[in-house]
mmCIF file of C-alpha atoms (C1' of nucleotides) in Angstrom:
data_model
loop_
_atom_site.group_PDB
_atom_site.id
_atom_site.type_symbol
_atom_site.label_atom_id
_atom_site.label_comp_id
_atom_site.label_asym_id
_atom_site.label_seq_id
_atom_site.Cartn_x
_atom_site.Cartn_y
_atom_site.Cartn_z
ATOM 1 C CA UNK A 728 130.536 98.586 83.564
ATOM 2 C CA UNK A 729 128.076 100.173 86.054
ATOM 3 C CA UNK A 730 124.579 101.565 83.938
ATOM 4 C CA UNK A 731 122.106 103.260 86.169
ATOM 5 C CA UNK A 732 118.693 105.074 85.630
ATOM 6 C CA UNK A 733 117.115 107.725 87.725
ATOM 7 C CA UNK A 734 113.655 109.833 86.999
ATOM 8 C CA UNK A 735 114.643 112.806 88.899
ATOM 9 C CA UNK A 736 111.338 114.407 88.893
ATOM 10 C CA UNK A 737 112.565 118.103 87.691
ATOM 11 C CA UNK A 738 116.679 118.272 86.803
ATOM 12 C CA UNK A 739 116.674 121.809 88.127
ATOM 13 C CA UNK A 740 115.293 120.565 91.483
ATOM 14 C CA UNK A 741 117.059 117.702 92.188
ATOM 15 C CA UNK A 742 120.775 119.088 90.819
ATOM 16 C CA UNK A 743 122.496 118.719 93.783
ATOM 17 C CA UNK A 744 121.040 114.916 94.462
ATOM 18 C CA UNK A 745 122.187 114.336 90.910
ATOM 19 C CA UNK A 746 125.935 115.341 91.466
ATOM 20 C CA UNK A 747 126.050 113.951 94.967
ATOM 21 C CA UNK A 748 124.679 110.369 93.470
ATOM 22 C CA UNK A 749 127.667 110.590 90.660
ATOM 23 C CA UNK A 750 130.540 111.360 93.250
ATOM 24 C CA UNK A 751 128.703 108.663 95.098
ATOM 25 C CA UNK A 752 128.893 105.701 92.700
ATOM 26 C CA UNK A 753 130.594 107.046 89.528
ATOM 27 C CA UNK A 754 128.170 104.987 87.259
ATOM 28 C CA UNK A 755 129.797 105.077 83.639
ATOM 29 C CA UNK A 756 126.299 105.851 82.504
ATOM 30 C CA UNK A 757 123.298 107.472 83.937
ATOM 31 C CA UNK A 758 120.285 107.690 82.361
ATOM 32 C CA UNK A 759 117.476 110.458 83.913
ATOM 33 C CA UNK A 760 113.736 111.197 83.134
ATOM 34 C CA UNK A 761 111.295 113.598 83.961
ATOM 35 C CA UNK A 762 113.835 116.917 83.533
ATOM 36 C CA UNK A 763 110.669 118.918 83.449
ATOM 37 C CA UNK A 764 112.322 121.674 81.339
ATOM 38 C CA UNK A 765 114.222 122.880 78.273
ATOM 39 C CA UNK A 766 117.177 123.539 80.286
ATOM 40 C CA UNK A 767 119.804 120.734 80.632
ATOM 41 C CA UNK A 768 123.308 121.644 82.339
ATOM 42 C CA UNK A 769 125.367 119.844 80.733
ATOM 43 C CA UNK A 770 128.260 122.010 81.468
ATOM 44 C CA UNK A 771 127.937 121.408 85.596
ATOM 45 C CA UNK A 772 127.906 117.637 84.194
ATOM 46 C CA UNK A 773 130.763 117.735 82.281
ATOM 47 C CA UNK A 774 132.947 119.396 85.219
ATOM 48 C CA UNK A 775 132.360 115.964 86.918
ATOM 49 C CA UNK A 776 133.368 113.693 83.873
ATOM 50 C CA UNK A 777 130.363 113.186 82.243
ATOM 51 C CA UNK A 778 129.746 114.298 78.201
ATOM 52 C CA UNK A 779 126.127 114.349 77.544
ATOM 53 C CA UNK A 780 122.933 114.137 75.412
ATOM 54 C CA UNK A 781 119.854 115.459 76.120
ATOM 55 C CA UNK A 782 116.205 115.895 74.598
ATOM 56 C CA UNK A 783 114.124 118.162 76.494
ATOM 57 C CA UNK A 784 110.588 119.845 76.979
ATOM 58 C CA UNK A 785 108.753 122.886 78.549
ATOM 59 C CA UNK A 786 107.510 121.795 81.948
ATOM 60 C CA UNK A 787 107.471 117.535 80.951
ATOM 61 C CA UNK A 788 108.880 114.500 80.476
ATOM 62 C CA UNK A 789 112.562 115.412 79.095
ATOM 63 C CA UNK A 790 115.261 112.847 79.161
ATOM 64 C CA UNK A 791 119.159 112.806 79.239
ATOM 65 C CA UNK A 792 121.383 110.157 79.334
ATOM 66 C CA UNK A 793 124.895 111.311 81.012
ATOM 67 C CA UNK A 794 128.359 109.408 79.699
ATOM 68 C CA UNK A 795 131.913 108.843 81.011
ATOM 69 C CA UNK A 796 133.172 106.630 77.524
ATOM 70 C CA UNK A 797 132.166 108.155 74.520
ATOM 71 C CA UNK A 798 128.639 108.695 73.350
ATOM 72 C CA UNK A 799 126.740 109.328 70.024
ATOM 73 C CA UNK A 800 122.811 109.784 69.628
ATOM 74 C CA UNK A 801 121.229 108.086 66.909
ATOM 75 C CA UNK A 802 118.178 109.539 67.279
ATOM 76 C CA UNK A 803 115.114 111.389 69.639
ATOM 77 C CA UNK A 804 112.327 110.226 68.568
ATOM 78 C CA UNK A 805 110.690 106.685 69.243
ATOM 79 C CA UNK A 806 110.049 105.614 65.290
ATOM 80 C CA UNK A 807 106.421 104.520 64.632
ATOM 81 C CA UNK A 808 103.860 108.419 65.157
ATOM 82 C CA UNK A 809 105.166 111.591 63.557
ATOM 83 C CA UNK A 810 102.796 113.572 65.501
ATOM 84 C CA UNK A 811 104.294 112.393 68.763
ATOM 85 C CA UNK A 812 106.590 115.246 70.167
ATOM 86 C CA UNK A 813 106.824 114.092 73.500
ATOM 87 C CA UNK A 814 110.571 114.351 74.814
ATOM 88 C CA UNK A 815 110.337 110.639 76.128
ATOM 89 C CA UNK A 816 113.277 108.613 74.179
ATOM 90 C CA UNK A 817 116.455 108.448 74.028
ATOM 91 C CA UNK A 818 118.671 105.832 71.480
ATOM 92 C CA UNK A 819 122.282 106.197 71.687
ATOM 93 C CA UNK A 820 125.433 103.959 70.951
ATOM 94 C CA UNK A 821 127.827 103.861 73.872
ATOM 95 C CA UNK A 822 131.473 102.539 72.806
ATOM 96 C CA UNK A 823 132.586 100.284 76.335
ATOM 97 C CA UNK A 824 134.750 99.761 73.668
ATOM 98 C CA UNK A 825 132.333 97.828 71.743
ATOM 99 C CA UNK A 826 129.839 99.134 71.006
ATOM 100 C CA UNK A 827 126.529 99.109 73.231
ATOM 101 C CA UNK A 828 122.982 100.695 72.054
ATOM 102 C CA UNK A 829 121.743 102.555 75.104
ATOM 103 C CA UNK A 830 118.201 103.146 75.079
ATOM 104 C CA UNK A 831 116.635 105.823 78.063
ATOM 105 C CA UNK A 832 112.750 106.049 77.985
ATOM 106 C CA UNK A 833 110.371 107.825 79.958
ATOM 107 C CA UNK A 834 107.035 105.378 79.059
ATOM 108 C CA UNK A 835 103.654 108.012 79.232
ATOM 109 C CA UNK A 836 102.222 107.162 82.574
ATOM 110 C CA UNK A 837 98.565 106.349 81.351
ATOM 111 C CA UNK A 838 96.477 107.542 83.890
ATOM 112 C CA UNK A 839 93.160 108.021 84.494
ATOM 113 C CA UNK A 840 92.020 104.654 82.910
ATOM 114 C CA UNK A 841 90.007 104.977 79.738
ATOM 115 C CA UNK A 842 91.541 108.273 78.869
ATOM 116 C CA UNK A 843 93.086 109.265 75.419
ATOM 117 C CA UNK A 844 96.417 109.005 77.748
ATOM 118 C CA UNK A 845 95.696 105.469 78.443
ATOM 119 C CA UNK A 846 95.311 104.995 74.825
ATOM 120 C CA UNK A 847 98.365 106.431 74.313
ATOM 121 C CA UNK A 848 100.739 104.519 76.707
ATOM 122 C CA UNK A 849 99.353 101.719 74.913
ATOM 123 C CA UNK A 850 100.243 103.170 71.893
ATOM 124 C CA UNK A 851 103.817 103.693 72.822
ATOM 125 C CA UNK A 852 104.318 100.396 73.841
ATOM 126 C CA UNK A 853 103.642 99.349 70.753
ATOM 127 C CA UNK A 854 105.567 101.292 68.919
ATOM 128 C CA UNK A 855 108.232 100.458 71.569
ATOM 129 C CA UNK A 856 107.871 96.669 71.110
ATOM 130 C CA UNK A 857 108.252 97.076 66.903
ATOM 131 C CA UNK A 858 111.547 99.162 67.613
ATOM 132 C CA UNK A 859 112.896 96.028 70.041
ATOM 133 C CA UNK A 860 112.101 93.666 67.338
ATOM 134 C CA UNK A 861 114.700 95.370 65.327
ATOM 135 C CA UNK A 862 116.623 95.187 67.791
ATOM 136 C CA UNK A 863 116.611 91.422 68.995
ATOM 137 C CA UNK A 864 118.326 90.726 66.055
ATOM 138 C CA UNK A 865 121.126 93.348 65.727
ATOM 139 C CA UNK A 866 124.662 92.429 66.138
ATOM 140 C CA UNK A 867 124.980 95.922 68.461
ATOM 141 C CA UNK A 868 123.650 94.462 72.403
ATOM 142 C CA UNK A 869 120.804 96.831 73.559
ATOM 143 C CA UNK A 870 120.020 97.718 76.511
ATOM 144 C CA UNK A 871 116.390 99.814 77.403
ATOM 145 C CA UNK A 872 116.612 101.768 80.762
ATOM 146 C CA UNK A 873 113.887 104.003 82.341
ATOM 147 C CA UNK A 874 111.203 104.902 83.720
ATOM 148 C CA UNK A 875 108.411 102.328 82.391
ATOM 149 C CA UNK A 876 105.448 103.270 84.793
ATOM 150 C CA UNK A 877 104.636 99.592 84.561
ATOM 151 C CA UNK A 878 104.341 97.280 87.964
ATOM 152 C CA UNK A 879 105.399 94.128 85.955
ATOM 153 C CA UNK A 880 103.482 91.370 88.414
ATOM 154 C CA UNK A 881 101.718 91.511 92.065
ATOM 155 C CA UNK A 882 105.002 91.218 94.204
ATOM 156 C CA UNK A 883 106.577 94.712 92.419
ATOM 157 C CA UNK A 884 103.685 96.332 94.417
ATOM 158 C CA UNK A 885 102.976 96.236 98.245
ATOM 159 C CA UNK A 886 99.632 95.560 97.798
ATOM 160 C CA UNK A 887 97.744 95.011 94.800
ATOM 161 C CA UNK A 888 94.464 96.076 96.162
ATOM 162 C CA UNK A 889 95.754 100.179 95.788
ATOM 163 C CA UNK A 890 96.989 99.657 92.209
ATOM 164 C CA UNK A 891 94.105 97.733 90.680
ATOM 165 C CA UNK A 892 92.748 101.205 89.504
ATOM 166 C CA UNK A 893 96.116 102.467 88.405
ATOM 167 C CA UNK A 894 97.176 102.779 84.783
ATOM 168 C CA UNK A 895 100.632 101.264 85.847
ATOM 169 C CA UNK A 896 98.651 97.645 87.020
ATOM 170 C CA UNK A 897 96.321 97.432 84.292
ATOM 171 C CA UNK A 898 96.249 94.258 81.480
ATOM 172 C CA UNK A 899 97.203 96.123 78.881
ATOM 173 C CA UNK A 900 100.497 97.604 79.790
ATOM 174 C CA UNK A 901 101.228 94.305 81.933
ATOM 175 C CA UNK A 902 100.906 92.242 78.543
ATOM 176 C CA UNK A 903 102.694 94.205 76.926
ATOM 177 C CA UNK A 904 105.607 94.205 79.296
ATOM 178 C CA UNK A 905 105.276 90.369 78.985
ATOM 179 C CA UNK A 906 105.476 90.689 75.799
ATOM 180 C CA UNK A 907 108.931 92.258 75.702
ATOM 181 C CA UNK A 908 110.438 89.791 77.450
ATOM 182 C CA UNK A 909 109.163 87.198 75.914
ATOM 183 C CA UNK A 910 110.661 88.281 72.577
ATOM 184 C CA UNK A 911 114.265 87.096 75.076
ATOM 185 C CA UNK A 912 114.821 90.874 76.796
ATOM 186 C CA UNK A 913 115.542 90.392 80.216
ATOM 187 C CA UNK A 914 114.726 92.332 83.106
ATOM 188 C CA UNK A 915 117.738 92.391 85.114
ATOM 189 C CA UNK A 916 116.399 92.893 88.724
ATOM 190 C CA UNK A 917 113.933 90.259 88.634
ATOM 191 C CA UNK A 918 115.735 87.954 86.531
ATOM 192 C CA UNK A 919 118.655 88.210 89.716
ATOM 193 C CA UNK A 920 116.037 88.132 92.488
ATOM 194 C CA UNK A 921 112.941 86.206 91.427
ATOM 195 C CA UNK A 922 111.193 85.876 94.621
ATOM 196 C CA UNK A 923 112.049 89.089 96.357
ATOM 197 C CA UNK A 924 109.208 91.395 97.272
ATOM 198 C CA UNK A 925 109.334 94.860 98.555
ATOM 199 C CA UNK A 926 111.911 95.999 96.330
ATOM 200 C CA UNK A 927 110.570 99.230 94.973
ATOM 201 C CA UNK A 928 112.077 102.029 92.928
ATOM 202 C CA UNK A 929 109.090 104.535 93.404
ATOM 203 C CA UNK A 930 107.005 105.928 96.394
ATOM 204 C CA UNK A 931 104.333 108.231 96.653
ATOM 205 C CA UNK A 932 105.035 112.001 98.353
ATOM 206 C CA UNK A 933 102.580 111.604 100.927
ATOM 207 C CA UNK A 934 101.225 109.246 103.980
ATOM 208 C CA UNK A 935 104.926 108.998 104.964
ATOM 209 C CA UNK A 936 105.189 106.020 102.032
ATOM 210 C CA UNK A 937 108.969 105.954 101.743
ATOM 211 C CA UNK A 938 109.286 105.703 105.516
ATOM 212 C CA UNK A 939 106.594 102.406 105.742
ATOM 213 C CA UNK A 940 108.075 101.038 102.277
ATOM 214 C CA UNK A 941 104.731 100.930 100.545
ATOM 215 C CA UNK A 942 105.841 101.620 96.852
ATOM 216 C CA UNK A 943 106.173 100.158 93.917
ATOM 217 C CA UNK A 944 108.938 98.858 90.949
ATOM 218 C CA UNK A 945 108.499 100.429 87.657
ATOM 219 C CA UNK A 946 111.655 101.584 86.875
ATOM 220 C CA UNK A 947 113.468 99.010 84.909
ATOM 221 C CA UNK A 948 116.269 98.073 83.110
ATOM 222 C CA UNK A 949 115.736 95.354 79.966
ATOM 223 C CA UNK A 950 118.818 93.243 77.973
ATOM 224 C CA UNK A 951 118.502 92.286 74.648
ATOM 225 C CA UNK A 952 119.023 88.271 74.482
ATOM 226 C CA UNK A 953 122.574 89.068 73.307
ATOM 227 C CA UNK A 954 123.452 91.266 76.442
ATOM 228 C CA UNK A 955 121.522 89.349 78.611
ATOM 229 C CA UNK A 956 124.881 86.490 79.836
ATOM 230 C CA UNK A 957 127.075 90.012 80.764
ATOM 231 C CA UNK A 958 124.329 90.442 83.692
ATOM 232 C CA UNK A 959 126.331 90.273 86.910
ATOM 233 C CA UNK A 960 124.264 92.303 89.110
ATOM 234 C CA UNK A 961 121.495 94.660 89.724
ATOM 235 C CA UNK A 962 120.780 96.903 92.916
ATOM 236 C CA UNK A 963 118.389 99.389 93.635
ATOM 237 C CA UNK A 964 119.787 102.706 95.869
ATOM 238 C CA UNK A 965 117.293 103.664 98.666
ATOM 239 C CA UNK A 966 119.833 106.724 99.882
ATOM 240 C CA UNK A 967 118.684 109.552 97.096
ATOM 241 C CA UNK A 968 115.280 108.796 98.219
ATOM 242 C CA UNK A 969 115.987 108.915 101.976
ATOM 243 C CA UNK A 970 117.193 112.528 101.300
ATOM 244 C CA UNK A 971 116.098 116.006 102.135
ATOM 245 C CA UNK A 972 113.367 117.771 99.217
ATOM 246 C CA UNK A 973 114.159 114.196 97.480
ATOM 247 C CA UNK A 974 112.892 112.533 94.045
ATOM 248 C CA UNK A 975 109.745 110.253 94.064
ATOM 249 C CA UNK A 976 112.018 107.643 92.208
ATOM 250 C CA UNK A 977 115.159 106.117 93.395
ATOM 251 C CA UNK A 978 117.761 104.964 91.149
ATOM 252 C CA UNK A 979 118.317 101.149 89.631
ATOM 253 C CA UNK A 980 122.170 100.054 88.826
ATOM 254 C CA UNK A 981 123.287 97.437 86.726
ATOM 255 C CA UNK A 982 126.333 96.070 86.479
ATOM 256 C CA UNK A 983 127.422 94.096 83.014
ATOM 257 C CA UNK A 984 130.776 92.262 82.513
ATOM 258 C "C1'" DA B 116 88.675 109.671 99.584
ATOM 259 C "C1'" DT B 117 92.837 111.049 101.165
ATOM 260 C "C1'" DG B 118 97.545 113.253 100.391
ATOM 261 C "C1'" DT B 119 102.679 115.789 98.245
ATOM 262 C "C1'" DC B 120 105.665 117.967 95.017
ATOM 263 C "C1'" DA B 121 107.181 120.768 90.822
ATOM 264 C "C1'" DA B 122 106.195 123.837 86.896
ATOM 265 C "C1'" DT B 123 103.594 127.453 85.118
ATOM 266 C "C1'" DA B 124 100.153 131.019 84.439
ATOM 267 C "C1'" DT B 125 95.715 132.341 86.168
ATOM 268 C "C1'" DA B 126 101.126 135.083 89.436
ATOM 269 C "C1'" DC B 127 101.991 135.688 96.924
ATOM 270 C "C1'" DT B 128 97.200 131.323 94.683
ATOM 271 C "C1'" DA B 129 95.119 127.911 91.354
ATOM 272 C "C1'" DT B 130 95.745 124.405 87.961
ATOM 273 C "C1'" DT B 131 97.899 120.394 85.855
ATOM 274 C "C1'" DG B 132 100.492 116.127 85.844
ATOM 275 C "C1'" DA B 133 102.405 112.690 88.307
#
DNA sequence: ATGTCAATATACTATTGA
């Protein structure tokens, strides 16, 4: 089965890349971030095949994971700060026909440095890392898709140099992703292709980055030690991003046996 | 230091977040 996740940077803008990416590779799953409202069409969705569930915000974050095999949420909210009502998680169980927990997170940004947002991101993780302890342990495989706004290690960047200021490059959020796998999750691009650099998932909008490749990966996709032997293979798609009035992001597919 | 895009209110332009 093919699993894919896509920040789409606003659902309303980017419709049409959405449905032309689906007809395109007819993941069974698609998880999306960043919907940037409290609309979600689920109906236009549907018309192509796909049931979904969605959690969404006024004007941020929002995230959605779309389903051709059947699909129940367990629940919205990432466990660990009542007070949090960021719409930023998503925990479902997919049936593949077992049963598969699907996990779509949109992980705070953190920037500027220093900032209660910072603090926050670092927060999340946390709370994030607790939740995957459960989880390591569960007879249900997980896997955690998303938008992580982490660059793991030096080669998921084109230069290190323009990120050492960045919330995504910092210590903090790098341990942390370190961490996670080594609890046994497994990031599946990296894990496939260890030594290749300039494989990026995200560019910035301006000084024509997408056209001179200098972005960066942040957008991952983590197994649970369970799930982890069904990796097969992993690919990121440059062609939403090479489109007109595109995303920033471009989506990551997995493929598990 | 720069620059681009999307949502929204301050509303045909400015602010915020990314």
């Amino acid at each position: 089965m093919v699993i894919a996740t896509w920040n789409v940077n606003s659902i309303r803008a980017r419709m049409t890349h959405a449905l032309a990416f689906l007809e395109a590779r007819r993941p069974d799953v698609l998880l999306m971030q960043e919907l940037k409202g409290l609309e979600f069409p689920a109906e236009d969705f549907r018309a192509v095949g796909y049931e979904s569930v969605a959690i969404g915000q006024k004007s941020y974050n929002g995230v959605a994971i779309l389903s051709r095999l059947p699909i129940e949420m367990v629940t919205n909210r990432l466990a660990g700060d009542d007070e949090d009502t960021h719409a930023r998680y998503l925990e479902t169980i997919i049936d593949t026909p077992t049963k598969l927990r699907v996990v779509n997170i949109y992980l705070p940004n953190g920037n500027p440095i220093g900032t209660e947002k910072f603090f926050y991101k670092l927060q999340w993780m946390d709370r994030l890392i607790q939740q995957m302890l459960v989880w390591k342990n569960d007879p249900i495989p997980t896997i955690i898709g998303g938008d992580f706004n982490v660059i793991p290690e030096e080669i998921d960047c084109d230069k290190p140099a323009n990120w050492v200021r960045d919330a995504l490059f910092q210590p903090e959020p790098r341990e942390r992703y370190r961490a996670m796998k080594a609890m046994g999750f497994v990031d599946a691009f990296r894990t496939l292709y260890p030594d290749t650099a300039d494989a990026f998932t995200y560019w910035d909008y301006f000084r024509q980055a997408f056209e001179r490749n200098r972005g960066i990966r942040i957008d991952h996709f983590l197994l649970s030690p369970a799930l982890a032997p069904r990796l097969t293979a992993c690919e990121i798609d440059k062609t939403p991003r090479a489109q007109e009035k595109p995303s920033d992001h471009t989506p990551l597919l997995v493929t598990l046996a």
